[in-house]
XYZ file of C-alpha atoms in Angstrom:
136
model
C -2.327 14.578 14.816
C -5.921 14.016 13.465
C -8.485 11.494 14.201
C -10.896 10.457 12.052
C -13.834 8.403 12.173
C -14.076 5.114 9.834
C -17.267 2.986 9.121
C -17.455 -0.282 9.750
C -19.550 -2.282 7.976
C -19.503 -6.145 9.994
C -20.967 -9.282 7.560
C -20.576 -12.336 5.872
C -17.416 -12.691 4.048
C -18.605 -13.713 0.379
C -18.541 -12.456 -3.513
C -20.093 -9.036 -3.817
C -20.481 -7.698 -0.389
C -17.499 -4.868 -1.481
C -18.966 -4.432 -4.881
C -22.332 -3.722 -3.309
C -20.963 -1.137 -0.244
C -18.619 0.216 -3.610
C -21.778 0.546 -5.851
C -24.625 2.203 -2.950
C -21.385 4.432 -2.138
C -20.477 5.143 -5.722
C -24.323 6.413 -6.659
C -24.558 8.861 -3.810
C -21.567 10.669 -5.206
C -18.815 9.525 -1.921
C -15.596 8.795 -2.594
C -14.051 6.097 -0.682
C -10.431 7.227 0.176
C -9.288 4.097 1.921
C -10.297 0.596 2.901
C -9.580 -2.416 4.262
C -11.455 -5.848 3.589
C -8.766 -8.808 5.519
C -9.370 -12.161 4.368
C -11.639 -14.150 6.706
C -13.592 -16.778 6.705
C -17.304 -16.433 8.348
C -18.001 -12.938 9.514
C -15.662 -9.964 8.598
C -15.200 -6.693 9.128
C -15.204 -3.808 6.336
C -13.805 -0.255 7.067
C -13.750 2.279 4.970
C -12.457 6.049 4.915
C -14.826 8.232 3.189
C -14.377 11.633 1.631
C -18.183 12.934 2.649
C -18.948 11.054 6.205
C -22.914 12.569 6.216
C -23.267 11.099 2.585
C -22.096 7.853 3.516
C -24.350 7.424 6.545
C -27.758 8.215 4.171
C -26.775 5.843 1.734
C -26.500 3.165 3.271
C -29.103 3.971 5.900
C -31.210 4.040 2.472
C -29.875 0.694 1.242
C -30.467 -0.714 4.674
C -26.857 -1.802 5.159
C -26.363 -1.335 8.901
C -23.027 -0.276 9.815
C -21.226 1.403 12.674
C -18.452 4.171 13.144
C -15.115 4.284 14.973
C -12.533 6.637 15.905
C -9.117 5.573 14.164
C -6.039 7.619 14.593
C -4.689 9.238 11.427
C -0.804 9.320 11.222
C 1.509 10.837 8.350
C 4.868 8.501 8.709
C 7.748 8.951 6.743
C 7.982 6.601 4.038
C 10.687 4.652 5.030
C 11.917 1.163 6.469
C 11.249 1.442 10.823
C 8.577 4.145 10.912
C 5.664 1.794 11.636
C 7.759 -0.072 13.878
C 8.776 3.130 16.123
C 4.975 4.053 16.010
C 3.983 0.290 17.178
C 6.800 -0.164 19.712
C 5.640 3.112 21.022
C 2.365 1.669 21.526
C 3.314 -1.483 23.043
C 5.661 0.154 25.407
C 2.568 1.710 26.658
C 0.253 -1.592 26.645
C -1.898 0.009 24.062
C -3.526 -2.760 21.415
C -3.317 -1.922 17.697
C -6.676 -3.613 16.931
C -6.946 -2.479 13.154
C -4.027 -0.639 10.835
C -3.745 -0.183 7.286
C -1.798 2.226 5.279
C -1.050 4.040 1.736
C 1.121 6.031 0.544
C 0.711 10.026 -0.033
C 0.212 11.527 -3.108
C 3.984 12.592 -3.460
C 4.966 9.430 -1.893
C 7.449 10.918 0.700
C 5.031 9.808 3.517
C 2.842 7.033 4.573
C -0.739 7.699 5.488
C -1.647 5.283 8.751
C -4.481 4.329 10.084
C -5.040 2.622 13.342
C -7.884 1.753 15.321
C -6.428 1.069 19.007
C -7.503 -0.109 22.469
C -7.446 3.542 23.926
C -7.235 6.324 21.461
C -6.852 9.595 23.767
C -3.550 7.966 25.560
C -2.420 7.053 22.078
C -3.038 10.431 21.086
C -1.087 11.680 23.873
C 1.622 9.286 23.946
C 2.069 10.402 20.092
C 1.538 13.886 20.475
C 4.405 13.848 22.786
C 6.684 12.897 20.027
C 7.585 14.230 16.874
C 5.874 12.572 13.651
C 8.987 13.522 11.715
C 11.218 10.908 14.110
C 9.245 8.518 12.431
């Protein structure tokens, strides 16, 4: 089960702050694969998967938009009713604290791409590890 590291861009929730990480992004030629933006009020928290990690970093270095990066576990669910919810029990049987999830479905749709950003990653790497991904 891969890891993968996510970049977290932390700012004022108003109009244009996604259309501005989307456009600096966009020009350098990096494809965002995944993102989440929750609704907040005040100060929020962008993360985004990219498809070139190196090109991310220098563009926004260059448009002086200061992020930061985080390891976030990268799970393949089936996509079906009570896989999340074996993952998160899991998880909470083992007092670990999903801080961050958000999900998509695979290309052929059979399976669920998660991501989670948790309060320790290498037991929740172990703890998963341990099982099978295809019980969930």
């Amino acid at each position: 089960m891969p890891t993968t590291t996510q970049v977290v861009i932390s700012g004022q929730s108003k109009p244009g702050v996604l259309a501005q990480v989307a456009a600096v992004l966009g020009e350098a030629g990096v494809n965002i694969k995944a993102f989440s933006a929750p609704e907040v009020t005040g100060t929020g928290k962008l993360r985004l998967l990219v498809a070139d990690l190196d090109g991310a970093r220098a563009a926004l270095k260059a448009a002086k938009i200061k992020f930061k990066e985080e390891t976030a576990l990268l799970l393949s669910l089936k996509n079906k009713p009570g896989a999340l919810m074996d993952v998160a029990e899991l998880l909470t049987q083992n007092r670990i604290n999903i801080k961050c999830g958000y999900c998509t479905p695979s290309r052929e749709g059979k399976r669920a791409i998660v991501v989670l950003t948790v309060s320790n990653t290498n037991k929740a790497l172990a703890l998963l590890q341990d099982q099978s991904l295809d019980e969930f």
